[in-house]
Short mmCIF file of C-alpha atoms and ligand atoms in Angstrom, two decimals:
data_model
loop_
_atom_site.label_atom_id
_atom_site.label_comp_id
_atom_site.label_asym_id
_atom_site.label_seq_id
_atom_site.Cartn_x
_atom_site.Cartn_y
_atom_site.Cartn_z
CA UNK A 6 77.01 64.31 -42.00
CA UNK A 7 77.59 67.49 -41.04
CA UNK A 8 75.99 69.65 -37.62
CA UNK A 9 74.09 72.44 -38.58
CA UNK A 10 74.82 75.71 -36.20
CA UNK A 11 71.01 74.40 -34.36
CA UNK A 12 71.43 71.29 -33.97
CA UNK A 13 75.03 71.73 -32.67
CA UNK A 14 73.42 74.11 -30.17
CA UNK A 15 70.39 71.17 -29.60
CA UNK A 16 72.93 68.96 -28.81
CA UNK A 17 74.97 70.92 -26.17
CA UNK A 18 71.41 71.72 -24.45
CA UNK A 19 71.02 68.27 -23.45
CA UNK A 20 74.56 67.84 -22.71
CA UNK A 21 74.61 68.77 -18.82
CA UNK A 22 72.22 65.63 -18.58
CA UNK A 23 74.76 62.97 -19.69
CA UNK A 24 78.05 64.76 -18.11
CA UNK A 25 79.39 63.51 -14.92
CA UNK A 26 78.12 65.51 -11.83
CA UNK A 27 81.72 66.73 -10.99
CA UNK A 28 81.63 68.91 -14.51
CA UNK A 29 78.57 70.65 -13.16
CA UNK A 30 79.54 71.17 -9.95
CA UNK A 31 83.22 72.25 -10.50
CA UNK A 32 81.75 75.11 -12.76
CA UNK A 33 79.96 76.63 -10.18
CA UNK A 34 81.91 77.15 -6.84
CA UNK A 35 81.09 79.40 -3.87
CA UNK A 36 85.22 80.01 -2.30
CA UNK A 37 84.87 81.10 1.28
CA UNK A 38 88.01 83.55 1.58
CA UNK A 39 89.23 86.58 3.41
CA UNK A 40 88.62 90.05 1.60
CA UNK A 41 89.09 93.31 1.97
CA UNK A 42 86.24 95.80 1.41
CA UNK A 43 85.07 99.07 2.23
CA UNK A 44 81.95 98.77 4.64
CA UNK A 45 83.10 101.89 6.83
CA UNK A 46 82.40 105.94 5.11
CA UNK A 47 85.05 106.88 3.03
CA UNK A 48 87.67 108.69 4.84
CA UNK A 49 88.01 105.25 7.63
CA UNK A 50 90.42 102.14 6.87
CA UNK A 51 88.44 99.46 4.72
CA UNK A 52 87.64 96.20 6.39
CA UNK A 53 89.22 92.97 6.58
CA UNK A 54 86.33 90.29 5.79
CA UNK A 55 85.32 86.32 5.02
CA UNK A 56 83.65 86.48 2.34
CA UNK A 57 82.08 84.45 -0.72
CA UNK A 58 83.65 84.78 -3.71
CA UNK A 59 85.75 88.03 -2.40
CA UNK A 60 82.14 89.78 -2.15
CA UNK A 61 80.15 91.49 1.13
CA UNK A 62 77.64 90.15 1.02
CA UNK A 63 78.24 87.32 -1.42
CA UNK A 64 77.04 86.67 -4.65
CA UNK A 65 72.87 86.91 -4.96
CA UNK A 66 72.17 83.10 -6.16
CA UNK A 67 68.89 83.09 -8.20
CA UNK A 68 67.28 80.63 -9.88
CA UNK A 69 63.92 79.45 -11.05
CA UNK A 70 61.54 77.72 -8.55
CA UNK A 71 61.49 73.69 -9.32
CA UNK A 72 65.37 73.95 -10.49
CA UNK A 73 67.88 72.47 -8.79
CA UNK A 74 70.84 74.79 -6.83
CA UNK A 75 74.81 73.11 -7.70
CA UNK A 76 77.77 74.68 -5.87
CA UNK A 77 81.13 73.30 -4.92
CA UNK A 78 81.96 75.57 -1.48
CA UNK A 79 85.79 75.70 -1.77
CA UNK A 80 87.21 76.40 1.93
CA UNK A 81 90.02 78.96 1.52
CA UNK A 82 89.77 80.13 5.14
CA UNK A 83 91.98 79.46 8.03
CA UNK A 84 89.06 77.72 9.93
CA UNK A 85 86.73 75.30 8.91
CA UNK A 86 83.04 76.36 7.70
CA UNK A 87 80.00 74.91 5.86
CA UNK A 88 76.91 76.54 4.01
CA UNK A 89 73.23 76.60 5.52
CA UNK A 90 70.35 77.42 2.90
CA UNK A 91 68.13 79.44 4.59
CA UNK A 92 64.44 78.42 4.61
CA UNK A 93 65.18 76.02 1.85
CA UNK A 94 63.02 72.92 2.56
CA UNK A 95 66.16 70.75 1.58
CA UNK A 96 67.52 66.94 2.02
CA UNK A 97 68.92 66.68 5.64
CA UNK A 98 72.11 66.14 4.15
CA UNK A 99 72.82 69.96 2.35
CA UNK A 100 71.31 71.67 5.27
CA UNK A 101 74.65 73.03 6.07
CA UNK A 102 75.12 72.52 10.03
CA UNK A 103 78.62 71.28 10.96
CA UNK A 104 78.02 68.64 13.62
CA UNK A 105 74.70 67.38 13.00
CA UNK A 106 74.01 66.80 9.01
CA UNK A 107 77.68 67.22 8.03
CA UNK A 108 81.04 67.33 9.15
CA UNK A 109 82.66 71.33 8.75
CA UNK A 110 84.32 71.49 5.68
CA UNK A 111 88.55 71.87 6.83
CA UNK A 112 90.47 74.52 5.52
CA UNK A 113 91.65 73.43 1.88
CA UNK A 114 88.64 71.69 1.48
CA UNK A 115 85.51 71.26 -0.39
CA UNK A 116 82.00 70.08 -0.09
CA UNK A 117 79.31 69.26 -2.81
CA UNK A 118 76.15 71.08 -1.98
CA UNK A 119 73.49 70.47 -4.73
CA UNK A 120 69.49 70.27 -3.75
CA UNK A 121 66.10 71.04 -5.87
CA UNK A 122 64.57 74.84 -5.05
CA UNK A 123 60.86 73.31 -4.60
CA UNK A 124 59.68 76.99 -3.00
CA UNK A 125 59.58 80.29 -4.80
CA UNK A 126 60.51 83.27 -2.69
CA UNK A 127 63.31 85.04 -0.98
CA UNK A 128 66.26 83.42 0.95
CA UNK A 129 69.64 83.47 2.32
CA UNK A 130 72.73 81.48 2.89
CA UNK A 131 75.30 81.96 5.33
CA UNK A 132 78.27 79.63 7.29
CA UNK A 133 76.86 77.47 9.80
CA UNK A 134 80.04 76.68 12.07
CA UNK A 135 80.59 78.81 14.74
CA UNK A 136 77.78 80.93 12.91
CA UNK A 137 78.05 84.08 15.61
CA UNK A 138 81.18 84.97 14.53
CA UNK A 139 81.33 83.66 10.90
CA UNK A 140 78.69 85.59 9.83
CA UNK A 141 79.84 88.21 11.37
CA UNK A 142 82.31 88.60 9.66
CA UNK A 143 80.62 88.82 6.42
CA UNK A 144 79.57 85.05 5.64
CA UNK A 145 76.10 85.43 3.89
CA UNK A 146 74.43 85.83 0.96
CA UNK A 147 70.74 86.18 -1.10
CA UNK A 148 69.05 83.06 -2.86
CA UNK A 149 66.44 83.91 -5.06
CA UNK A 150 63.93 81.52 -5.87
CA UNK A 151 61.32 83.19 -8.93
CA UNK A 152 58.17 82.19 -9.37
CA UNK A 153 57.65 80.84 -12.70
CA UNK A 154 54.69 83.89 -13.13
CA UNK A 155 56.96 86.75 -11.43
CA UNK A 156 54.42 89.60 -10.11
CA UNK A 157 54.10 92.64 -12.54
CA UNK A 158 56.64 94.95 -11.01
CA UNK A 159 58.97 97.32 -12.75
CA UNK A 160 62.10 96.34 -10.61
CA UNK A 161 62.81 93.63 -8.27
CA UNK A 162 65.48 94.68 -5.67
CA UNK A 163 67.39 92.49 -3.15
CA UNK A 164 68.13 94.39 0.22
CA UNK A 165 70.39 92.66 2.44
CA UNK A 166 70.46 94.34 5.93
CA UNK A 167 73.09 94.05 8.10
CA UNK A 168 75.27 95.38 10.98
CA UNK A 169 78.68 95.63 11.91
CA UNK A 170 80.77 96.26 14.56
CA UNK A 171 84.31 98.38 13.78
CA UNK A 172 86.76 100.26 15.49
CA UNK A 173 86.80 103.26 13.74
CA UNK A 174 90.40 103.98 13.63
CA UNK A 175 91.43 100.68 11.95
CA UNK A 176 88.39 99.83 10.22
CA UNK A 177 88.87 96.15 11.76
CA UNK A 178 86.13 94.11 13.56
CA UNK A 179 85.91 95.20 17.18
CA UNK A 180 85.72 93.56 20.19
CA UNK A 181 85.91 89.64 20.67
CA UNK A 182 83.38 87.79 18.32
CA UNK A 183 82.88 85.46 21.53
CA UNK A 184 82.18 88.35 23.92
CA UNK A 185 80.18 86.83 27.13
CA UNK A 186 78.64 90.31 27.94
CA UNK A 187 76.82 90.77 24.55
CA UNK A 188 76.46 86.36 24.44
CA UNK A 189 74.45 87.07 27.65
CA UNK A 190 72.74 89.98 26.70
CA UNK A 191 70.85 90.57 23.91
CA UNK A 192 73.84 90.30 21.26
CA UNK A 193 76.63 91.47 19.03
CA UNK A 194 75.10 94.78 17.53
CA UNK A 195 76.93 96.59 15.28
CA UNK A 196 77.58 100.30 15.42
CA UNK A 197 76.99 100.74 11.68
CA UNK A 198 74.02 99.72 10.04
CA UNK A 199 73.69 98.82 6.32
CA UNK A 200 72.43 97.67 3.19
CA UNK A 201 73.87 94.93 0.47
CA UNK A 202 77.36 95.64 2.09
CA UNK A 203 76.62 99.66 2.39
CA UNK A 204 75.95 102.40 4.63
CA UNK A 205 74.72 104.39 2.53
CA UNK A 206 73.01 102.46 0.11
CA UNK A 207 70.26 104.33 -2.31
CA UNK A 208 68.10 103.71 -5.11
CA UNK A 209 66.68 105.92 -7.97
CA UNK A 210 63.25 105.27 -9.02
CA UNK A 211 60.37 107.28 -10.78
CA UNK A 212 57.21 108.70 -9.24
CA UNK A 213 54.51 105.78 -9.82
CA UNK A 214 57.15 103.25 -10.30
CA UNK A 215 56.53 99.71 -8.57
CA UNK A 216 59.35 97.62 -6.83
CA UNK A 217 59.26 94.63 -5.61
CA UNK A 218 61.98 94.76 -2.25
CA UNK A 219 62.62 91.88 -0.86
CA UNK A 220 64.27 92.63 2.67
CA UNK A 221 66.52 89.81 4.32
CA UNK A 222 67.83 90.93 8.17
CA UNK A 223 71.92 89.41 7.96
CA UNK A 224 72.25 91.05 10.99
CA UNK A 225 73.80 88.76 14.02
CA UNK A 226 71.08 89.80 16.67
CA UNK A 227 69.62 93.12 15.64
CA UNK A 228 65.73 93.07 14.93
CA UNK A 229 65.09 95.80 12.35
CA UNK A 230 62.22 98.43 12.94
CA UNK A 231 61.44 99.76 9.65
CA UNK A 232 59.23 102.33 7.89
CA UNK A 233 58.26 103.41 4.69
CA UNK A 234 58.42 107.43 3.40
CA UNK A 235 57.03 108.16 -0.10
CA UNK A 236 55.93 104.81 -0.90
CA UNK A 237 52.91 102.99 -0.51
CA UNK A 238 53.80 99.21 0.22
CA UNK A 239 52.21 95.74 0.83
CA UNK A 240 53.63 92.93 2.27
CA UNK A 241 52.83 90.28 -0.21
CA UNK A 242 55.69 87.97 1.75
CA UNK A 243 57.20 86.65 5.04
CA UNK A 244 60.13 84.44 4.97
CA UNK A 245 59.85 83.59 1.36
CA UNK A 246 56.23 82.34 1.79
CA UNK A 247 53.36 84.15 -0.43
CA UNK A 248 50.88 85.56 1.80
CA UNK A 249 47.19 84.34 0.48
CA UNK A 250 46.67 87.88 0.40
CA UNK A 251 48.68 91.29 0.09
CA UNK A 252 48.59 93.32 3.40
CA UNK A 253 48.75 96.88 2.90
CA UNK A 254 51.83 98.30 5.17
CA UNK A 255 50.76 100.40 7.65
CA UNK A 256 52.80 100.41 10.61
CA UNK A 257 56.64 99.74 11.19
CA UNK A 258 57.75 96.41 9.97
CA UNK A 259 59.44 94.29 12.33
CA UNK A 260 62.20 92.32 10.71
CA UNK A 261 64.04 90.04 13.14
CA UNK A 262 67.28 87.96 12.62
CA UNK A 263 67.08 85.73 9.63
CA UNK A 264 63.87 86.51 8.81
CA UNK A 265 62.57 88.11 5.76
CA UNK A 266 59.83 90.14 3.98
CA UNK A 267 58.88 90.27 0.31
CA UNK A 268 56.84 94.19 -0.46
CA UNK A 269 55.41 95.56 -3.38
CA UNK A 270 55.60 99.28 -3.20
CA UNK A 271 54.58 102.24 -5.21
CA UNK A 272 56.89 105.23 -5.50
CA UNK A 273 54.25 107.95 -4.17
CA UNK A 274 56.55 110.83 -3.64
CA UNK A 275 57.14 113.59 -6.00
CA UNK A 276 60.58 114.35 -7.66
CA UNK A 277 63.17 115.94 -5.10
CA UNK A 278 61.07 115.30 -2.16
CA UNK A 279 61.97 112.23 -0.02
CA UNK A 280 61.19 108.89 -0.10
CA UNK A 281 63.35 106.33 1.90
CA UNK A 282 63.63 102.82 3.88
CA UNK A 283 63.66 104.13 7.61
CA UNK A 284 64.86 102.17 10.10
CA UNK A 285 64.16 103.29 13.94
CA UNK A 286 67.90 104.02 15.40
CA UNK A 287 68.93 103.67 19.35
CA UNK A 288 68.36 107.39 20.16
CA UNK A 289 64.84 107.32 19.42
CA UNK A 290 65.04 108.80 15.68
CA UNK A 291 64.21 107.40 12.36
CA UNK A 292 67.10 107.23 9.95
CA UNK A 293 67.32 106.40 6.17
CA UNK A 294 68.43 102.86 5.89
CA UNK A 295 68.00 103.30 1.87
CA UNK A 296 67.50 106.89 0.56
CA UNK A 297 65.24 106.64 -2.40
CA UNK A 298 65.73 109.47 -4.92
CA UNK A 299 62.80 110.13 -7.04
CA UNK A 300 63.78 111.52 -10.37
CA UNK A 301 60.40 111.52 -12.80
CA UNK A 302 57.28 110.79 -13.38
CA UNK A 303 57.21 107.16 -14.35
CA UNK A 304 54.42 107.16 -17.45
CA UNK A 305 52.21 104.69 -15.68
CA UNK A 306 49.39 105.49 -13.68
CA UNK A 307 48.86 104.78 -10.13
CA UNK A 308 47.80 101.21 -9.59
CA UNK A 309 45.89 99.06 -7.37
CA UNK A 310 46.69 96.53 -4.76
CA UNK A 311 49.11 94.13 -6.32
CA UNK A 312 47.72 90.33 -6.85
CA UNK A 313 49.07 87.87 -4.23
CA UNK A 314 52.06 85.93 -5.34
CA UNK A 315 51.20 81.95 -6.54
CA UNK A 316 51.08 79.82 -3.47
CA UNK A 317 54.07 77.52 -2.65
CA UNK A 318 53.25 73.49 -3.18
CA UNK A 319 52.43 71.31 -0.15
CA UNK A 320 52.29 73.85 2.57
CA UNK A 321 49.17 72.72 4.42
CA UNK A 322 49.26 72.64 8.18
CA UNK A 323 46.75 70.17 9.21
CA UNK A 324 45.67 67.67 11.79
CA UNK A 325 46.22 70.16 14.53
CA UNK A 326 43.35 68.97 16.92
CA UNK A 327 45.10 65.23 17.55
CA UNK A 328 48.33 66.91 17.96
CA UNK A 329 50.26 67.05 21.43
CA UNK A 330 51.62 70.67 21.90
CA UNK A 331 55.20 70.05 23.24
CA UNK A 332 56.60 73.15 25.52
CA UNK A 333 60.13 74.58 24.60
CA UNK A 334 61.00 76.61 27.48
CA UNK A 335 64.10 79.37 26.93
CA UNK A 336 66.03 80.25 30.07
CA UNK A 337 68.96 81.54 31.03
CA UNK A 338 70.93 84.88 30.17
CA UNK A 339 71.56 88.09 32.05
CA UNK A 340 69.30 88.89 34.78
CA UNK A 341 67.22 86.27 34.92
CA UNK A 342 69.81 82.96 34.90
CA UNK A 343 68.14 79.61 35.40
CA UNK A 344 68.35 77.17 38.56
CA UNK A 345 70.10 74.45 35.94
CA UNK A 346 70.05 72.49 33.16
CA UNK A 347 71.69 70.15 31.03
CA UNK A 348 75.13 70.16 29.35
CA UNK A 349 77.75 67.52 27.64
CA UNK A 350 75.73 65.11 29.59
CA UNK A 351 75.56 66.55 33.10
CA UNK A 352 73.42 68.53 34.81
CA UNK A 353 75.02 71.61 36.00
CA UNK A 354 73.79 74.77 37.54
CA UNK A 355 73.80 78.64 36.24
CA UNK A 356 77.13 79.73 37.24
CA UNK A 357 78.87 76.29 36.62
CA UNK A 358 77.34 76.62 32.94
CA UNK A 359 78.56 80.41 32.52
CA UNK A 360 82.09 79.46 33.42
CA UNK A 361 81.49 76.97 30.41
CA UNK A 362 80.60 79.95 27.99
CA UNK A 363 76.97 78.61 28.31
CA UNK A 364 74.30 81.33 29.35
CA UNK A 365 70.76 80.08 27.61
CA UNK A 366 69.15 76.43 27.72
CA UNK A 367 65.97 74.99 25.69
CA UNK A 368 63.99 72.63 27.52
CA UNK A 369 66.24 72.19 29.81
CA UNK A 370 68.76 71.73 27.35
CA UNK A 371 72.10 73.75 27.00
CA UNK A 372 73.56 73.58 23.01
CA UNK A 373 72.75 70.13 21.17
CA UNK A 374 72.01 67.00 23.26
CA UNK A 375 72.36 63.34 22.13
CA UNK A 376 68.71 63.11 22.29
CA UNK A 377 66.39 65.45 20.22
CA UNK A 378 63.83 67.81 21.60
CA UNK A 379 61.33 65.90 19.51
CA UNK A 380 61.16 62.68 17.26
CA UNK A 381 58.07 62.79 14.93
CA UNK A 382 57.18 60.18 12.52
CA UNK A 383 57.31 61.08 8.91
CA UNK A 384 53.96 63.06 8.22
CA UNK A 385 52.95 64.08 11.84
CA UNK A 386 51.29 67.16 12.65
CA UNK A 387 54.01 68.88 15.15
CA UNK A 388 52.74 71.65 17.61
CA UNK A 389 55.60 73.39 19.79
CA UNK A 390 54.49 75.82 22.40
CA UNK A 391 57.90 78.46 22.81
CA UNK A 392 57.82 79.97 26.12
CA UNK A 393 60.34 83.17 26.38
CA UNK A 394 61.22 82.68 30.24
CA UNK A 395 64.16 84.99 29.90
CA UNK A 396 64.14 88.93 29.58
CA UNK A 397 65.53 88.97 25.71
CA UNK A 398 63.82 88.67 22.12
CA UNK A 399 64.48 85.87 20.70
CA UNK A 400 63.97 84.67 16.87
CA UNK A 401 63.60 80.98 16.93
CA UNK A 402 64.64 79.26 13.58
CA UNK A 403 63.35 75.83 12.46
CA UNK A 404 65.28 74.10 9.14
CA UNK A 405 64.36 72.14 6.56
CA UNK A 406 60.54 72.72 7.10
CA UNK A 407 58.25 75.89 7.51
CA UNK A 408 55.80 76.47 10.33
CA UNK A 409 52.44 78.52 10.97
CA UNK A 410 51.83 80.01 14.34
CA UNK A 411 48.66 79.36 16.08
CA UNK A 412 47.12 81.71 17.57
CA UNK A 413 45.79 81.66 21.30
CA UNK A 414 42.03 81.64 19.86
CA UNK A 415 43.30 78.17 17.82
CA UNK A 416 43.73 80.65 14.20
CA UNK A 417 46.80 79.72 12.24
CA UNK A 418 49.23 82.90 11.31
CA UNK A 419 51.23 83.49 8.12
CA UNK A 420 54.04 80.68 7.17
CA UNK A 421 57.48 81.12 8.36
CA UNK A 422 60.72 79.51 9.33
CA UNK A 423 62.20 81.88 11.92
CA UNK A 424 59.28 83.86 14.94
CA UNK A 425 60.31 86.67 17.05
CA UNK A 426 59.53 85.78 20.74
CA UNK A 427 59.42 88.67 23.44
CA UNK A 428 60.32 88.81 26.88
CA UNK A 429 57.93 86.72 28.90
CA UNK A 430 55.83 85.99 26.07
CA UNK A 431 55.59 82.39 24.40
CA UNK A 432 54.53 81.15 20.77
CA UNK A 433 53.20 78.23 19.36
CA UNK A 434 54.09 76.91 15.69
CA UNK A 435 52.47 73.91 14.12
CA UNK A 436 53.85 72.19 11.13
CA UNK A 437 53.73 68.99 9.53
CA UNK A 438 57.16 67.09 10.00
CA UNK A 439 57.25 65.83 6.53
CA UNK A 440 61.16 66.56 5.79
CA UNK A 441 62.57 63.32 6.87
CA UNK A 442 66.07 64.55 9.32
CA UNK A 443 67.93 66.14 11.84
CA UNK A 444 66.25 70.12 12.18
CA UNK A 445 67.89 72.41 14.10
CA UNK A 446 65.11 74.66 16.22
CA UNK A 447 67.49 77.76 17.41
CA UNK A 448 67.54 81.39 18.09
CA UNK A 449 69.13 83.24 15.28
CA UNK A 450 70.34 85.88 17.33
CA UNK A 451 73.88 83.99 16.59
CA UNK A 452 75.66 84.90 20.04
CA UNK A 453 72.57 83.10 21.72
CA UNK A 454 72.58 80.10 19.42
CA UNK A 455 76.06 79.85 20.03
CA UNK A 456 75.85 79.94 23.89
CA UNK A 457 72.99 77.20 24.71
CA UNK A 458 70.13 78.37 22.87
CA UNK A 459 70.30 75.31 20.41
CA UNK A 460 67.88 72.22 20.08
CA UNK A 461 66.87 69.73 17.55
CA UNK A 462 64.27 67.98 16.31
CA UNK A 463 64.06 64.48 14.40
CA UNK A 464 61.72 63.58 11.83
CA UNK A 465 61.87 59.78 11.18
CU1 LIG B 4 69.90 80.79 9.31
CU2 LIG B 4 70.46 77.57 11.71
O1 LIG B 4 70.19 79.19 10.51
CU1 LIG B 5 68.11 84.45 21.48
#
């Protein structure tokens, strides 16, 4: 008997279901290496990078929701590393964090990361050892998760905002990733800000044209202030969760560390007159993060609000009235210190801790303890009350499950994984520990998660 050309084709289709796992996952590697690309203005020295796969940032992994994500990370840096998926509600054991749920991958290396995507939406991955400088130095990427009904947009765009930190003449990092003054303040921020890898990123669009943008802030501690000029937007988005409904934009968008925000927005300005992403720089101006340059009427007519994006499964945040609200206090850092707290066993006091590289504590706790902030059994309704004792932002970061905040007046807020906390303010988040693990709970602001300002949580 002979294969037709169909059947052959039939048969290869079900193939990846009878091949060992290795053949999958050795066709599909993510190599962590040093590259060389241009992130200064031409005219200054290119930059010396770690990258995925050679690129800054690396390679935009999408994939339908309900599929599963297979990549071998291949370790061709001088140090070890390992992969977090960002927001990813994933088995304990891919989450990525060297020294909890994995040991860091040595140099030479490889480790098997391969989880189902059960949550459409927009998300990153970046190295989780020694995080503050490792991504940094250009260790991130996008994951896409679509929605098996995408929205009806004419263009979906990925816009990875970052920052970096050169010295002009050589184009190299500056400074020391481990700096204490900028652990202690309120980071590392860059002196040039950019998009996918680009200062001056831009797009072209039509008048009338509708993009979907979904914005993801790489950046190691900078919270992004952004506007829009010549589009009208909605946020139908945060963090990769579907708001139930699309909220018109209108007022700056706050994008802190790690977190992210899906819009829908409608090119409203004419041909040759500006539209752009502005972002609010230091000295009090607004600058184009992404110039938009409008070049013709798109055909279509204007249209109305856009539909809100199909809900994510099993996101439910119930059960809060029975639930103890645990306090998370963050202390320490410049000008404010803390009396003490407790470290590698021991308690020790402000200035013993700062001679340890140590400036910010959780509860009490400086950088992971033995003991988690939290056990909750499988199922539980978890309320945590974060109380910002300390004169810094902060964007506090929960893995492997997503959160609501509560409101003072009891209301639940939109879903996310990672809430900005001012100075002197605090924030509750309720969610139902159903991810069986070890969770980080950290600020993303990396220099601050690398200097105390890590915690855990267990979920039996
Ligand atoms: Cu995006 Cu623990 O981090
Ligand atoms: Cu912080």
């Amino acid at each position: 008997m002979s294969f037709t050309r169909r059947a052959f084709c039939a048969g290869l289709a079900a193939a990846p279901l009878t091949r060992p796992a290795w053949a999958q996952a050795e066709s599909s590697r993510l190599t962590a290496r040093a590259a060389t690309v241009q992130l200064a203005p031409e005219g200054y020295p290119a930059t010396e990078v770690w990258s995925y796969d050679g690129l800054l940032p690396g390679p935009q992994i999408r994939l339908q929701q309900g599929s599963r994500l297979s990549r071998r990370l291949v370790n061709d840096l001088e140090v070890p590393t390992s992969v977090h998926w960002h927001g990813i509600r994933i088995d304990n054991a891919m989450d990525g964090v060297a020294g909890l749920t994995q040991d860091a991958v040595p140099p030479g290396g490889t480790f098997d990361y391969a989880f189902e995507l059960p949550d459409a939406g927009t998300y990153w991955y970046h190295a989780h050892t020694n995080s503050m400088e490792q991504v940094a130095r250009g260790l991130s990427g996008a994951l896409i998760v679509e929605e098996s009904a995408p929205p009806d947009v004419d263009r979906d765009e990925v816009l990875m905002l970052d920052d970096w930190l050169l010295d002009p003449e050589t184009g190299s990092f500056a400074g020391n990733f481990g700096n204490p003054m900028m652990r202690s303040h309120a980071g590392r921020m860059g002196n040039l800000v950019g998009i996918n890898g680009r200062y001056d990123f831009s797009l072209e669009a039509q008048r009338n044209e509708r993009l979907r943008l979904r914005l993801i802030n790489a950046a190691n501690a900078r919270i992004f202030v952004l506007r829009l000029e010549g589009m009208r937007g909605w946020t139908v988005a945060l963090d990769g969760m579907p708001l139930a409904q699309p909220e018109q934009v209108s007022a700056e968008i706050i994008l802190a560390p790690a977190q992210r925000v899906d819009l829908i927005v409608d090119v409203t300005a004419d041909e040759g007159t500006p539209a752009a992403l502005l972002s609010y720089a230091d000295d009090d101006s607004w600058q184009a993060l992404a110039e938009v340059s409008v070049t013709g009427r798109k055909s279509r007519a204007t249209r109305g609000a856009p539909a809100p994006l199909p809900p994510n499964p099993r996101m439910e945040v119930t059960g809060l009235a029975d639930a103890e609200i645990r306090q998370m206090r963050m202390e320490g850092g410049a000008m404010r210190g803390m009396a003490s707290a407790r470290f590698e066993g021991q308690d020790m006091g402000f200035q013993q801790l700062v001679q340890r590289g140590q400036f910010w504590a959780l509860a009490g706790q400086v950088g992971l303890g033995d003991a988690p902030f939290a056990r909750y059994a499988r199922g539980e309704t978890a309320r945590i009350r974060l109380v910002n004792d300390t004169v810094f932002p902060h964007a506090m970061h929960l893995h492997g499950m997503h959160f609501r905040t509560v409101a003072a007046d009891g209301s639940l807020g939109p879903m996310r994984d990672t809430v900005l906390v001012m100075p002197q303010e605090s924030a509750e988040i309720a969610f139902v520990a159903d991810n069986p693990g070890k969770w980080l709970l950290h600020c993303h602001m990396l220099g601050h998660a690398g200097s105390g300002m890590t915690n855990w949580i267990e979920v039996a």
